[in-house]
Each structure stands twice: as C-alpha cells, then as structure tokens.
Amino acid sequence: MRALVFHGPGRKAWEEVRDPEITDEGDAIVRVDTTTICGTDLHILAGDLPEVRAGRILGHEAVGTIDEVGAGVHRLAPGDRVLVPCISACGTCQFCREGRYGQCLEGGGWVLGHRIDGTQAEYVRVPYADTSTYRIPDGVPDEEILMLADILPTGYEVGVLAGGVRPGDVVAVVGAGPVGLSAITCARLFSPSHIIAIDVSGTRLGEAIEFGADFTINDSREDPVALIKDLTGRLGADVAIEAAGSPATFELAVRLARPGGRIANIGVHGHPAVLHLEQQWARDITVTTGLVDGSSTPTLMRLLATGQLAAGRFVTHRFGMDDFENAYDVFADAAINGALKVVLTRQEEAAQ
Ligand SMILES: [Zn+2]
Ligand SMILES: [Zn+2]
C-alpha cells in the first residue's frame, strides 16, 4: 500500500510500504476512505515531538471501512463503516473506565500516527478496535464525520467542557484555527453572552464569525486585554480558551480571564510557557490542560446527524491521496490560503 511516512524533522514522503497486519486479536485493519492532516502533524514535522520516530506513518483521523478483524473483535465485521478517531482505548484500564481514554494505560490514548503507524495511508491497523472506533450513522457525509476524529471533540472537551462554559458567559478564544473554531462552534451550544475570537489572521477571524463568534480581535494590531476589559465592565472573560499553542498565546489567555475565571489550554506546546504567578496568585483562576478523550464523540455525532453542528464548513480543500505532498503544503500555509481542514480521499472514491 501507499502511506505518508515521516523521515525525521522536515522530511516526509507518500511512498510504498508494507500492508499493515493484525498483530493482536483486538485489532482491525481499516481501509482508509477519507483522512486529513492535523496541526499536530506539522508539530511532528517541525521536530516538536521527538518521540515520533523516523519511519512512522503519520495521521490520526480517518473514516474508513473495516477490511479485516482479529479473533477478539466482537462488534465489528468487514464492510462496516467506521470513524477512526485520534484516541484509541483499551476500554478496561482504570482511566478508560473513567472515560479518560486519552490517558489509557494499556497501549491506547493518542497512539495512531504517534507511537504506532497512523491513518495517512491506504490501510491502518487500529488496536482495540471494538472500543476505538465508532460506527457511522447513515446519511452523514464522510468528510463531516471526519471532523469528529479530533477537532470537534478537542474543542468541545478540552476547551468548552474543561473551561466550564455556562449560559451567559463571556468566552474568549485565542487562536481561530480549526480547533479554535471548533471551540467557538461548540461554545455556542451553551448560549454564552459573547464569544470573542482572537487571531492575527483576518481571514481566520472572518471564519470565526461564520462559526459563531460575535466579536473578533486582531492581536497583530489591537490589544485584546484592553478590548475585552471594555466589553466586560473591566472584569475580563469568564472563560479564556487557548487554541494556538505558543507561549505568548497562553500567557495572553491567562491575562484575558477575569478573577475567578477559567483558562482552558488546548494548544499543543513545543516550548515552555510561563504562568505568571507573581501576577495571578490571588486572582482565583483555574487553569486546565489536557488531551482529548473522545468521551463526547457519541454526543457530538448525534448533534452532527441532527444538523446542530455545521461540521462540513471546516472542509476547505479536497485532494486525492496521491496529492498528499500538495495537501501538506496547502495546510501548512493555512493562514495565507484560508485552509481549515484539508480532506484526502481514496483515489477510487475521488474518481467516482
Ligand atoms: Zn490532531
Ligand atoms: Zn485503557
């Protein structure tokens, strides 16, 4: 088969590799029909995640068809259409029993395209397939379901739920990339009084309005702290969600929160970010950070199937899998070309 292989920082290739095989009875081999590229893949290529070894097939999001199952797989059969999300789950360890699948102790968690070969390939081996895939409802396009593999549950769980967004809250979202936009659109479900999007890209701020923000701040030329103070009677945001992953954006998110406010970090950080306790120690703030679990995926799938989440709006560019190099280039230049999610589809399907 062909796959997108990481060859060390800055190097990758779409090339011929060995087909994946079942190595554990809980495995399934999934034929990848649709996959996408995540900002985290760019972090891997930048060398920010040194645990990802050269030779690894990247990718942790897919919609596909079960091709083969191990003897221990009971709920899936060849031909079943499934979502392969970024988080795998053994289903039985302490953390999985708590719904904290991202912290799975038995070889689950974020492993695809990280510690084992991933989904940017024609086929992928999915461990613990019964508890690591979701059957797809009829009538929802694959590319919309694909948005449930990572960005929507990440924005919802690590941003909106961890940040405790409540009706009437003022929610500030720093970073209007796909995950920030997910947080914005999911925050809407809770009827906040204002959602403020902050980014340096005018294009992305335009998207933020489409996804449900009602106020935008371009922090390349405006001061978000002063503007949000003005908007909130000098208090600050009830919830500040960090969805950019840089020291400056994290420190900004902390400054945007009101006393007693909540700061939910979603960003993937490659460098230390300072929590200024000399300024913050007496402000009663709560800071959360974490990895998505996917425990909200069934809920989000229902919202998507009933038209309450506009997932299709994330897809801005479509490619065949043979065009992976191009797709990476477009995604890496997202701030310029307006790319949100680039979707890659299996060639046969693309030709239909
Ligand atoms: Zn991701
Ligand atoms: Zn587990």
Coordinates of C-alpha atoms and ligand atoms in Angstrom, one line a residue:
M1 CA 0.0 0.0 0.0
R2 CA 1.0 3.6 0.0
A3 CA 1.3 5.8 3.0
L4 CA 2.7 9.2 4.2
V5 CA 5.9 8.3 6.0
F6 CA 7.7 10.7 8.4
H7 CA 11.5 10.6 7.8
G8 CA 12.7 12.9 10.6
P9 CA 12.2 16.6 11.1
G10 CA 11.2 18.4 7.9
R11 CA 11.1 15.2 5.8
K12 CA 8.1 13.1 4.7
A13 CA 7.1 11.1 1.6
W14 CA 4.0 9.4 0.1
E15 CA 5.5 6.1 -0.7
E16 CA 5.0 2.3 -1.0
V17 CA 5.2 0.5 2.4
R18 CA 4.2 -3.0 3.7
D19 CA 0.5 -3.5 4.3
P20 CA -0.5 -3.5 8.0
E21 CA -1.3 -6.8 9.6
I22 CA -3.3 -7.9 12.6
T23 CA -0.8 -8.3 15.4
D24 CA -3.3 -8.6 18.3
E25 CA -6.7 -10.3 18.5
G26 CA -8.3 -6.9 19.3
D27 CA -7.0 -5.3 16.1
A28 CA -8.9 -4.4 13.0
I29 CA -7.5 -3.4 9.6
V30 CA -9.4 -0.4 8.3
R31 CA -9.4 0.6 4.7
V32 CA -9.0 4.4 4.9
D33 CA -11.6 6.2 2.7
T34 CA -11.0 9.7 3.9
T35 CA -8.3 11.2 6.1
T36 CA -7.0 14.6 7.0
I37 CA -3.9 16.5 8.3
C38 CA -3.8 18.0 11.8
G39 CA -1.7 20.9 13.2
T40 CA -0.1 18.2 15.4
D41 CA 1.3 16.6 12.3
L42 CA 3.0 19.9 11.5
H43 CA 4.4 19.9 15.1
I44 CA 5.8 16.4 14.4
L45 CA 7.4 17.6 11.2
A46 CA 8.9 20.6 13.0
G47 CA 10.5 18.2 15.4
D48 CA 8.4 19.3 18.4
L49 CA 7.5 15.7 19.3
P50 CA 10.9 13.8 19.3
E51 CA 9.2 10.6 20.4
V52 CA 7.8 10.2 16.9
R53 CA 10.5 8.1 15.2
A54 CA 11.5 8.2 11.5
G55 CA 9.7 5.6 9.5
R56 CA 6.4 6.3 11.3
I57 CA 3.2 6.7 9.1
L58 CA 1.6 9.9 10.2
G59 CA -2.1 10.7 10.7
H60 CA -4.7 10.1 13.5
E61 CA -8.0 10.8 11.9
A62 CA -9.9 8.7 9.4
V63 CA -13.2 7.5 8.1
G64 CA -13.0 4.0 6.6
T65 CA -14.3 0.6 6.1
I66 CA -13.4 -2.5 8.2
D67 CA -11.3 -4.8 6.0
E68 CA -10.3 -7.5 8.5
V69 CA -10.8 -8.1 12.2
G70 CA -8.8 -10.1 14.8
A71 CA -10.4 -13.0 16.6
G72 CA -11.1 -10.9 19.7
V73 CA -13.1 -8.2 17.9
H74 CA -16.8 -8.9 18.5
R75 CA -18.7 -5.7 17.5
L76 CA -17.3 -5.1 14.0
A77 CA -17.2 -7.0 10.8
P78 CA -15.7 -6.5 7.4
G79 CA -17.7 -3.9 5.4
D80 CA -18.7 -1.8 8.5
R81 CA -18.2 1.9 8.0
V82 CA -16.4 3.5 11.0
L83 CA -14.9 6.6 12.3
V84 CA -11.3 6.1 13.5
P85 CA -10.6 8.9 16.0
C86 CA -7.3 10.2 17.2
I87 CA -7.7 8.4 20.6
S88 CA -7.7 4.6 20.9
A89 CA -9.0 3.0 24.1
C90 CA -8.4 -0.4 25.6
G91 CA -11.7 0.1 27.4
T92 CA -10.7 -1.7 30.6
C93 CA -7.9 0.1 32.3
Q94 CA -8.6 2.5 35.2
F95 CA -8.6 5.6 33.0
C96 CA -10.7 4.1 30.3
R97 CA -13.2 3.0 32.9
E98 CA -13.4 6.7 33.9
G99 CA -13.9 7.8 30.3
R100 CA -10.4 9.3 30.3
Y101 CA -9.4 7.4 27.2
G102 CA -6.7 9.9 26.3
Q103 CA -4.7 8.6 29.3
C104 CA -5.3 4.9 28.5
L105 CA -2.7 2.8 30.4
E106 CA -2.7 -0.3 28.1
G107 CA -1.4 1.0 24.8
G108 CA -4.4 3.3 23.9
G109 CA -4.6 7.0 24.1
W110 CA -3.0 9.0 21.2
V111 CA -1.0 6.3 19.6
L112 CA -2.1 6.4 15.9
G113 CA 0.5 8.4 13.9
H114 CA 2.5 8.9 17.1
R115 CA 3.6 5.6 18.7
I116 CA 2.2 3.3 16.0
D117 CA 1.5 3.8 12.3
G118 CA -1.3 6.1 11.5
T119 CA -4.2 6.9 9.1
Q120 CA -2.5 8.8 6.3
A121 CA -2.3 5.6 4.4
E122 CA -4.5 3.3 2.3
Y123 CA -4.9 0.9 5.3
V124 CA -4.4 1.3 9.0
R125 CA -4.2 -1.2 11.9
V126 CA -6.4 0.0 14.7
P127 CA -5.8 -1.5 18.1
Y128 CA -8.7 -2.3 20.5
A129 CA -11.0 -1.9 17.5
D130 CA -14.2 -2.5 19.4
T131 CA -13.6 0.4 21.7
S132 CA -11.5 2.6 19.4
T133 CA -13.9 3.1 16.5
Y134 CA -17.4 4.4 16.1
R135 CA -20.0 3.1 13.6
I136 CA -21.2 5.9 11.3
P137 CA -24.8 6.8 11.0
D138 CA -26.4 6.7 7.6
G139 CA -26.9 9.9 5.7
V140 CA -24.0 12.0 7.0
P141 CA -21.1 12.7 4.6
D142 CA -17.8 11.0 5.4
E143 CA -16.0 14.4 5.5
E144 CA -18.4 15.7 8.2
I145 CA -17.9 12.6 10.3
L146 CA -14.2 13.0 9.9
M147 CA -14.3 16.3 11.8
L148 CA -15.3 14.2 14.9
A149 CA -11.9 12.3 14.7
D150 CA -10.1 15.1 16.5
I151 CA -11.0 18.8 16.1
L152 CA -14.6 18.8 17.3
P153 CA -14.2 16.7 20.5
T154 CA -10.9 18.5 21.2
G155 CA -12.6 21.9 21.1
Y156 CA -15.6 20.7 23.0
E157 CA -13.9 18.6 25.7
V158 CA -10.6 20.3 26.3
G159 CA -11.9 23.8 25.6
V160 CA -15.6 24.2 26.3
L161 CA -16.2 21.4 28.9
A162 CA -12.9 21.8 30.7
G163 CA -13.4 25.6 30.7
G164 CA -16.9 25.1 32.2
V165 CA -18.7 27.3 29.7
R166 CA -22.1 28.3 31.1
P167 CA -25.1 30.3 29.8
G168 CA -24.3 34.0 29.8
D169 CA -20.5 33.6 29.9
V170 CA -18.1 35.8 28.0
V171 CA -15.9 33.3 26.2
A172 CA -12.6 34.4 24.6
V173 CA -10.9 32.0 22.2
V174 CA -7.3 32.7 21.4
G175 CA -6.4 31.1 18.0
A176 CA -9.0 30.7 15.3
G177 CA -7.6 27.7 13.5
P178 CA -9.7 24.5 13.2
V179 CA -9.6 23.7 16.9
G180 CA -10.3 27.2 18.0
L181 CA -13.2 27.3 15.6
S182 CA -14.4 24.0 17.0
A183 CA -14.3 25.5 20.5
I184 CA -16.3 28.5 19.2
T185 CA -19.0 26.5 17.5
C186 CA -19.3 24.1 20.5
A187 CA -19.4 27.0 23.0
R188 CA -22.5 28.3 21.1
L189 CA -24.3 25.2 22.3
F190 CA -24.2 26.8 25.8
S191 CA -25.7 30.2 25.0
P192 CA -22.8 32.4 26.1
S193 CA -23.4 36.1 26.0
H194 CA -20.4 36.8 23.9
I195 CA -17.8 34.7 22.1
I196 CA -14.7 36.7 21.2
A197 CA -12.2 35.3 18.7
I198 CA -8.6 36.5 18.8
D199 CA -6.1 35.8 16.0
V200 CA -3.5 37.5 13.8
S201 CA -5.2 36.4 10.6
G202 CA -8.1 38.5 9.2
T203 CA -9.2 35.5 7.1
R204 CA -9.4 33.3 10.2
L205 CA -11.3 36.0 12.1
G206 CA -13.8 36.1 9.3
E207 CA -14.2 32.3 9.6
A208 CA -14.7 32.8 13.4
I209 CA -17.8 34.9 12.7
E210 CA -19.1 32.2 10.4
F211 CA -18.6 29.6 13.2
G212 CA -20.4 31.7 15.8
A213 CA -18.1 34.3 17.3
D214 CA -19.8 37.7 17.7
F215 CA -16.7 39.8 18.2
T216 CA -13.2 39.5 16.8
I217 CA -9.8 41.0 17.8
N218 CA -6.8 41.0 15.5
D219 CA -4.0 41.0 18.0
S220 CA -1.4 42.0 15.4
R221 CA -2.9 45.5 15.7
E222 CA -5.4 45.6 18.6
D223 CA -4.9 45.0 22.3
P224 CA -7.2 42.1 23.3
V225 CA -6.8 42.7 27.1
A226 CA -8.0 46.3 26.8
L227 CA -10.8 45.5 24.4
I228 CA -12.2 42.6 26.5
K229 CA -11.9 44.7 29.7
D230 CA -14.0 47.4 27.9
L231 CA -16.6 44.7 26.8
T232 CA -16.9 43.2 30.2
G233 CA -17.1 46.3 32.5
R234 CA -13.4 45.9 33.3
L235 CA -13.7 42.3 34.6
G236 CA -12.4 40.1 31.8
A237 CA -13.6 36.9 30.2
D238 CA -15.4 34.2 32.2
V239 CA -13.6 31.6 30.2
A240 CA -10.4 32.0 28.1
I241 CA -9.7 29.1 25.7
E242 CA -6.1 28.8 24.3
A243 CA -6.2 27.1 20.9
A244 CA -2.9 28.3 19.4
G245 CA -0.1 26.6 21.3
S246 CA 2.5 29.3 21.8
P247 CA 3.9 30.8 25.0
A248 CA 2.6 34.2 24.0
T249 CA -1.0 33.0 23.3
F250 CA -1.1 31.0 26.6
E251 CA 0.1 34.0 28.6
L252 CA -2.5 36.2 26.8
A253 CA -5.3 33.7 27.6
V254 CA -4.4 33.9 31.3
R255 CA -4.5 37.7 31.2
L256 CA -7.9 37.7 29.5
A257 CA -9.6 35.8 32.2
R258 CA -11.5 37.7 35.0
P259 CA -10.8 37.0 38.7
G260 CA -12.4 33.6 39.3
G261 CA -12.3 32.9 35.6
R262 CA -11.2 29.7 33.9
I263 CA -8.4 29.2 31.4
A264 CA -8.6 26.1 29.3
N265 CA -5.5 25.3 27.4
I266 CA -6.0 23.2 24.2
G267 CA -2.8 24.2 22.4
V268 CA 0.0 21.7 21.7
H269 CA 3.1 23.4 23.2
G270 CA 6.6 22.8 22.0
H271 CA 8.2 25.4 24.3
P272 CA 7.8 26.4 27.9
A273 CA 5.0 28.9 28.6
V274 CA 5.1 31.0 31.8
L275 CA 2.3 31.1 34.3
H276 CA 2.9 34.4 35.9
L277 CA 2.0 33.5 39.5
E278 CA 3.5 36.8 40.6
Q279 CA 0.5 38.5 38.9
Q280 CA -2.1 35.7 39.1
W281 CA -1.7 34.0 42.6
A282 CA -4.5 36.0 44.2
R283 CA -7.0 36.0 41.2
D284 CA -8.8 32.7 42.0
I285 CA -8.3 31.4 38.5
T286 CA -8.5 27.8 37.3
V287 CA -6.1 26.6 34.6
T288 CA -6.9 23.3 32.8
T289 CA -5.0 21.5 30.1
G290 CA -5.2 18.1 28.7
L291 CA -5.6 15.7 25.8
V292 CA -8.9 14.9 24.2
D293 CA -10.6 11.7 25.3
G294 CA -13.3 11.3 22.7
S295 CA -15.8 10.6 25.5
S296 CA -18.1 13.2 23.9
T297 CA -18.0 11.6 20.4
P298 CA -21.4 9.9 20.6
T299 CA -23.0 13.2 21.8
L300 CA -21.3 15.2 19.0
M301 CA -22.2 12.6 16.4
R302 CA -25.9 13.0 17.4
L303 CA -25.6 16.8 17.2
L304 CA -24.0 16.4 13.8
A305 CA -26.5 14.0 12.5
T306 CA -29.4 16.3 13.6
G307 CA -27.8 19.3 11.9
Q308 CA -26.8 21.2 15.1
L309 CA -23.1 21.3 14.3
A310 CA -22.0 22.5 10.9
A311 CA -19.0 20.2 10.5
G312 CA -18.9 20.4 6.7
R313 CA -17.9 24.1 7.0
F314 CA -14.4 23.1 8.2
V315 CA -13.6 21.4 4.9
T316 CA -11.9 24.0 2.7
H317 CA -9.7 21.9 0.4
R318 CA -10.1 18.4 -1.1
F319 CA -7.3 16.2 -2.5
G320 CA -6.8 12.6 -3.7
M321 CA -4.4 10.6 -1.6
D322 CA -1.7 10.8 -4.3
D323 CA -1.7 14.5 -3.7
F324 CA -0.6 14.3 -0.1
E325 CA 2.5 16.5 -0.6
N326 CA 0.4 19.2 -2.1
A327 CA -2.2 18.9 0.7
Y328 CA 0.5 19.3 3.3
D329 CA 1.8 22.5 1.6
V330 CA -1.7 24.0 1.5
F331 CA -2.4 23.1 5.1
A332 CA 1.0 24.5 6.3
D333 CA 0.2 27.8 4.6
A334 CA -3.3 27.9 6.1
A335 CA -3.1 31.5 7.3
I336 CA -2.4 32.6 3.7
N337 CA -4.8 30.4 1.7
G338 CA -7.6 30.2 4.2
A339 CA -7.3 26.4 4.6
L340 CA -9.1 24.9 7.6
K341 CA -9.3 21.2 7.1
V342 CA -7.8 19.6 4.0
V343 CA -9.5 16.3 3.2
L344 CA -7.8 13.5 1.3
T345 CA -9.9 10.8 -0.3
R346 CA -9.0 7.4 -1.6
Q347 CA -8.4 7.6 -5.3
E348 CA -11.2 5.2 -6.4
E349 CA -13.7 7.2 -4.4
A350 CA -12.4 10.5 -5.7
A351 CA -12.8 9.3 -9.3
Q352 CA -16.5 8.4 -8.8
Ligands
ZN1 ZN -4.9 16.1 15.7
ZN2 ZN -7.3 1.9 28.6

